Amino acid sequence: GAVVSQHPSRVICKSGTSVKIECRSLDFQATTMFWYRQFPKKSLMLMATSNEGSKATYEQGVEKDKFLINHASLTLSTLTVTSAHPEDSSFYICSARDRVVNRDTQYFGPGTRLTVL
Amino acid sequence: AQTVTQSQPEMSVQEAETVTLSCTYDTSESDYYLFWYKQPPSRQMILVIRQEAYKQQNATENRFSVNFQKAAKSFSLKISDSQLGDAAMYFCAYSNNDMRFGAGTRLTVKP
């Protein structure tokens, strides 16, 4: 149980284009999903908290117009990197929190490696 | 703001031996959760163990156990009978709604 999928696992795009990353909870409902960024050999940095049916809450320093988050259902959240630039290249990880069981435990997706050329 | 500190960037253990990874945190809250996650080279974050702050009893999961000292704000992970598959980055995390991670400890297991 508690499986989170993330798609795509790897994406390469040209500078200036937009990229959408999907995060799905496969066997549970998640009222809250989280988006993290991880630089090589570093820890996870929380970017934003996504609540189903409401606007995402962004961490300080994260541009909400650049990193668009949509959480339209209890099993799906999307992160769109708009007008991507090489400095946006990174490993992006989503997580989901089960609204019923172990409500404070986050289950993580496998991550998406974004490379912007 | 809550902070999580892992003072050991790297640790090494011989296969079948025991190793302890350290973690301290800072919070003014009384109710929270603590976690250890493992991140192998695949970079998939895997939940190792979970501890509720209101529980005095230390959590255990097979070969993994914690030493939770609430007053000292310490939450160490003990891995017994270490296996080659235990080699990974280990992150300590604190959660009270949002989750905050430590910098991580890279564990190497020597055969």
PDB file of N, CA and C in Angstrom, chain B residues 53-106:
ATOM      1  N   ALA B  53       5.694  11.651  18.760  1.00  0.00           N
ATOM      2  CA  ALA B  53       6.344  12.296  19.908  1.00  0.00           C
ATOM      3  C   ALA B  53       5.645  12.013  21.227  1.00  0.00           C
ATOM      4  N   TYR B  54       4.352  11.745  21.181  1.00  0.00           N
ATOM      5  CA  TYR B  54       3.620  11.517  22.425  1.00  0.00           C
ATOM      6  C   TYR B  54       3.834  10.119  22.980  1.00  0.00           C
ATOM      7  N   LYS B  55       4.469   9.260  22.184  1.00  0.00           N
ATOM      8  CA  LYS B  55       4.733   7.898  22.637  1.00  0.00           C
ATOM      9  C   LYS B  55       6.130   7.811  23.238  1.00  0.00           C
ATOM     10  N   GLN B  56       6.209   7.310  24.435  1.00  0.00           N
ATOM     11  CA  GLN B  56       7.507   7.166  25.082  1.00  0.00           C
ATOM     12  C   GLN B  56       8.276   5.956  24.558  1.00  0.00           C
ATOM     13  N   GLN B  57       7.541   4.949  24.138  1.00  0.00           N
ATOM     14  CA  GLN B  57       8.185   3.729  23.672  1.00  0.00           C
ATOM     15  C   GLN B  57       8.871   3.975  22.336  1.00  0.00           C
ATOM     16  N   ASN B  58      10.107   3.512  22.232  1.00  0.00           N
ATOM     17  CA  ASN B  58      10.857   3.666  21.000  1.00  0.00           C
ATOM     18  C   ASN B  58      10.311   2.746  19.914  1.00  0.00           C
ATOM     19  N   ALA B  59      10.190   3.284  18.710  1.00  0.00           N
ATOM     20  CA  ALA B  59       9.697   2.493  17.590  1.00  0.00           C
ATOM     21  C   ALA B  59      10.749   1.491  17.122  1.00  0.00           C
ATOM     22  N   THR B  60      10.288   0.353  16.649  1.00  0.00           N
ATOM     23  CA  THR B  60      11.181  -0.655  16.070  1.00  0.00           C
ATOM     24  C   THR B  60      10.528  -1.227  14.818  1.00  0.00           C
ATOM     25  N   GLU B  61      11.369  -1.542  13.848  1.00  0.00           N
ATOM     26  CA  GLU B  61      10.928  -2.187  12.615  1.00  0.00           C
ATOM     27  C   GLU B  61      12.012  -3.183  12.212  1.00  0.00           C
ATOM     28  N   ASN B  62      11.819  -4.412  12.655  1.00  0.00           N
ATOM     29  CA  ASN B  62      12.783  -5.474  12.340  1.00  0.00           C
ATOM     30  C   ASN B  62      14.184  -5.072  12.811  1.00  0.00           C
ATOM     31  N   ARG B  63      15.125  -4.880  11.909  1.00  0.00           N
ATOM     32  CA  ARG B  63      16.507  -4.570  12.299  1.00  0.00           C
ATOM     33  C   ARG B  63      16.720  -3.096  12.624  1.00  0.00           C
ATOM     34  N   PHE B  64      15.683  -2.296  12.446  1.00  0.00           N
ATOM     35  CA  PHE B  64      15.797  -0.861  12.657  1.00  0.00           C
ATOM     36  C   PHE B  64      15.087  -0.461  13.949  1.00  0.00           C
ATOM     37  N   SER B  65      15.737   0.330  14.748  1.00  0.00           N
ATOM     38  CA  SER B  65      15.120   0.838  15.963  1.00  0.00           C
ATOM     39  C   SER B  65      15.613   2.255  16.204  1.00  0.00           C
ATOM     40  N   VAL B  66      14.849   2.984  17.001  1.00  0.00           N
ATOM     41  CA  VAL B  66      15.235   4.357  17.298  1.00  0.00           C
ATOM     42  C   VAL B  66      15.438   4.520  18.794  1.00  0.00           C
ATOM     43  N   ASN B  67      16.229   5.523  19.139  1.00  0.00           N
ATOM     44  CA  ASN B  67      16.373   5.961  20.521  1.00  0.00           C
ATOM     45  C   ASN B  67      15.841   7.397  20.555  1.00  0.00           C
ATOM     46  N   PHE B  68      14.616   7.535  21.009  1.00  0.00           N
ATOM     47  CA  PHE B  68      13.940   8.824  21.028  1.00  0.00           C
ATOM     48  C   PHE B  68      14.063   9.427  22.423  1.00  0.00           C
ATOM     49  N   GLN B  69      14.740  10.547  22.507  1.00  0.00           N
ATOM     50  CA  GLN B  69      14.915  11.269  23.762  1.00  0.00           C
ATOM     51  C   GLN B  69      14.261  12.643  23.597  1.00  0.00           C
ATOM     52  N   LYS B  70      12.986  12.733  24.019  1.00  0.00           N
ATOM     53  CA  LYS B  70      12.217  13.944  23.742  1.00  0.00           C
ATOM     54  C   LYS B  70      12.802  15.177  24.417  1.00  0.00           C
ATOM     55  N   ALA B  71      13.206  15.040  25.658  1.00  0.00           N
ATOM     56  CA  ALA B  71      13.738  16.197  26.381  1.00  0.00           C
ATOM     57  C   ALA B  71      15.022  16.706  25.729  1.00  0.00           C
ATOM     58  N   ALA B  72      15.823  15.797  25.249  1.00  0.00           N
ATOM     59  CA  ALA B  72      17.081  16.164  24.598  1.00  0.00           C
ATOM     60  C   ALA B  72      16.880  16.480  23.129  1.00  0.00           C
ATOM     61  N   LYS B  73      15.684  16.243  22.615  1.00  0.00           N
ATOM     62  CA  LYS B  73      15.359  16.449  21.200  1.00  0.00           C
ATOM     63  C   LYS B  73      16.345  15.687  20.325  1.00  0.00           C
ATOM     64  N   SER B  74      16.437  14.418  20.641  1.00  0.00           N
ATOM     65  CA  SER B  74      17.353  13.532  19.932  1.00  0.00           C
ATOM     66  C   SER B  74      16.584  12.339  19.396  1.00  0.00           C
ATOM     67  N   PHE B  75      16.965  11.887  18.211  1.00  0.00           N
ATOM     68  CA  PHE B  75      16.224  10.807  17.549  1.00  0.00           C
ATOM     69  C   PHE B  75      17.213  10.008  16.701  1.00  0.00           C
ATOM     70  N   SER B  76      17.910   9.076  17.314  1.00  0.00           N
ATOM     71  CA  SER B  76      18.929   8.319  16.592  1.00  0.00           C
ATOM     72  C   SER B  76      18.352   7.012  16.045  1.00  0.00           C
ATOM     73  N   LEU B  77      18.957   6.553  14.971  1.00  0.00           N
ATOM     74  CA  LEU B  77      18.540   5.314  14.300  1.00  0.00           C
ATOM     75  C   LEU B  77      19.617   4.259  14.477  1.00  0.00           C
ATOM     76  N   LYS B  78      19.229   3.105  14.963  1.00  0.00           N
ATOM     77  CA  LYS B  78      20.154   1.996  15.089  1.00  0.00           C
ATOM     78  C   LYS B  78      19.802   0.930  14.068  1.00  0.00           C
ATOM     79  N   ILE B  79      20.800   0.540  13.300  1.00  0.00           N
ATOM     80  CA  ILE B  79      20.630  -0.532  12.324  1.00  0.00           C
ATOM     81  C   ILE B  79      21.448  -1.719  12.809  1.00  0.00           C
ATOM     82  N   SER B  80      20.768  -2.801  13.091  1.00  0.00           N
ATOM     83  CA  SER B  80      21.426  -4.013  13.571  1.00  0.00           C
ATOM     84  C   SER B  80      21.642  -4.981  12.414  1.00  0.00           C
ATOM     85  N   ASP B  81      22.670  -5.832  12.556  1.00  0.00           N
ATOM     86  CA  ASP B  81      22.936  -6.847  11.538  1.00  0.00           C
ATOM     87  C   ASP B  81      22.939  -6.210  10.144  1.00  0.00           C
ATOM     88  N   SER B  82      23.766  -5.199   9.973  1.00  0.00           N
ATOM     89  CA  SER B  82      23.776  -4.424   8.734  1.00  0.00           C
ATOM     90  C   SER B  82      23.963  -5.306   7.499  1.00  0.00           C
ATOM     91  N   GLN B  83      23.237  -4.956   6.465  1.00  0.00           N
ATOM     92  CA  GLN B  83      23.300  -5.686   5.203  1.00  0.00           C
ATOM     93  C   GLN B  83      23.772  -4.755   4.090  1.00  0.00           C
ATOM     94  N   LEU B  84      24.293  -5.353   3.023  1.00  0.00           N
ATOM     95  CA  LEU B  84      24.802  -4.547   1.912  1.00  0.00           C
ATOM     96  C   LEU B  84      23.703  -3.641   1.349  1.00  0.00           C
ATOM     97  N   GLY B  85      22.481  -4.131   1.383  1.00  0.00           N
ATOM     98  CA  GLY B  85      21.362  -3.350   0.871  1.00  0.00           C
ATOM     99  C   GLY B  85      20.985  -2.162   1.735  1.00  0.00           C
ATOM    100  N   ASP B  86      21.585  -2.055   2.902  1.00  0.00           N
ATOM    101  CA  ASP B  86      21.318  -0.902   3.763  1.00  0.00           C
ATOM    102  C   ASP B  86      22.108   0.324   3.317  1.00  0.00           C
ATOM    103  N   ALA B  87      23.062   0.136   2.443  1.00  0.00           N
ATOM    104  CA  ALA B  87      23.864   1.261   1.968  1.00  0.00           C
ATOM    105  C   ALA B  87      22.972   2.263   1.242  1.00  0.00           C
ATOM    106  N   ALA B  88      23.004   3.496   1.702  1.00  0.00           N
ATOM    107  CA  ALA B  88      22.119   4.536   1.156  1.00  0.00           C
ATOM    108  C   ALA B  88      22.369   5.840   1.894  1.00  0.00           C
ATOM    109  N   MET B  89      21.665   6.882   1.439  1.00  0.00           N
ATOM    110  CA  MET B  89      21.567   8.126   2.220  1.00  0.00           C
ATOM    111  C   MET B  89      20.401   7.960   3.176  1.00  0.00           C
ATOM    112  N   TYR B  90      20.609   8.363   4.412  1.00  0.00           N
ATOM    113  CA  TYR B  90      19.542   8.311   5.401  1.00  0.00           C
ATOM    114  C   TYR B  90      19.214   9.729   5.850  1.00  0.00           C
ATOM    115  N   PHE B  91      17.928  10.045   5.763  1.00  0.00           N
ATOM    116  CA  PHE B  91      17.470  11.368   6.156  1.00  0.00           C
ATOM    117  C   PHE B  91      16.578  11.262   7.378  1.00  0.00           C
ATOM    118  N   CYS B  92      16.872  12.089   8.349  1.00  0.00           N
ATOM    119  CA  CYS B  92      16.020  12.247   9.513  1.00  0.00           C
ATOM    120  C   CYS B  92      15.029  13.369   9.187  1.00  0.00           C
ATOM    121  N   ALA B  93      13.787  13.210   9.590  1.00  0.00           N
ATOM    122  CA  ALA B  93      12.785  14.227   9.267  1.00  0.00           C
ATOM    123  C   ALA B  93      11.867  14.477  10.457  1.00  0.00           C
ATOM    124  N   TYR B  94      11.470  15.731  10.574  1.00  0.00           N
ATOM    125  CA  TYR B  94      10.528  16.187  11.602  1.00  0.00           C
ATOM    126  C   TYR B  94       9.266  16.647  10.895  1.00  0.00           C
ATOM    127  N   SER B  95       8.121  16.317  11.467  1.00  0.00           N
ATOM    128  CA  SER B  95       6.878  16.748  10.849  1.00  0.00           C
ATOM    129  C   SER B  95       5.872  17.223  11.881  1.00  0.00           C
ATOM    130  N   ASN B  96       5.399  18.432  11.651  1.00  0.00           N
ATOM    131  CA  ASN B  96       4.231  18.947  12.354  1.00  0.00           C
ATOM    132  C   ASN B  96       3.458  19.707  11.290  1.00  0.00           C
ATOM    133  N   ASN B  97       2.725  18.982  10.503  1.00  0.00           N
ATOM    134  CA  ASN B  97       2.086  19.445   9.275  1.00  0.00           C
ATOM    135  C   ASN B  97       3.085  19.432   8.107  1.00  0.00           C
ATOM    136  N   ASP B  98       4.081  20.330   8.134  1.00  0.00           N
ATOM    137  CA  ASP B  98       5.137  20.280   7.118  1.00  0.00           C
ATOM    138  C   ASP B  98       6.271  19.383   7.568  1.00  0.00           C
ATOM    139  N   MET B  99       7.001  18.840   6.620  1.00  0.00           N
ATOM    140  CA  MET B  99       8.117  17.963   6.952  1.00  0.00           C
ATOM    141  C   MET B  99       9.428  18.675   6.654  1.00  0.00           C
ATOM    142  N   ARG B 100      10.345  18.605   7.599  1.00  0.00           N
ATOM    143  CA  ARG B 100      11.671  19.201   7.426  1.00  0.00           C
ATOM    144  C   ARG B 100      12.711  18.109   7.552  1.00  0.00           C
ATOM    145  N   PHE B 101      13.682  18.154   6.662  1.00  0.00           N
ATOM    146  CA  PHE B 101      14.693  17.102   6.600  1.00  0.00           C
ATOM    147  C   PHE B 101      16.048  17.586   7.098  1.00  0.00           C
ATOM    148  N   GLY B 102      16.798  16.646   7.642  1.00  0.00           N
ATOM    149  CA  GLY B 102      18.198  16.908   7.922  1.00  0.00           C
ATOM    150  C   GLY B 102      19.001  16.821   6.635  1.00  0.00           C
ATOM    151  N   ALA B 103      20.293  17.095   6.746  1.00  0.00           N
ATOM    152  CA  ALA B 103      21.171  17.123   5.579  1.00  0.00           C
ATOM    153  C   ALA B 103      21.502  15.727   5.058  1.00  0.00           C
ATOM    154  N   GLY B 104      21.260  14.728   5.879  1.00  0.00           N
ATOM    155  CA  GLY B 104      21.493  13.353   5.443  1.00  0.00           C
ATOM    156  C   GLY B 104      22.806  12.776   5.922  1.00  0.00           C
ATOM    157  N   THR B 105      22.832  11.454   6.052  1.00  0.00           N
ATOM    158  CA  THR B 105      24.050  10.710   6.379  1.00  0.00           C
ATOM    159  C   THR B 105      24.212   9.615   5.337  1.00  0.00           C
ATOM    160  N   ARG B 106      25.375   9.597   4.711  1.00  0.00           N
ATOM    161  CA  ARG B 106      25.627   8.548   3.721  1.00  0.00           C
ATOM    162  C   ARG B 106      26.218   7.342   4.427  1.00  0.00           C
TER     163      ARG B 106
END
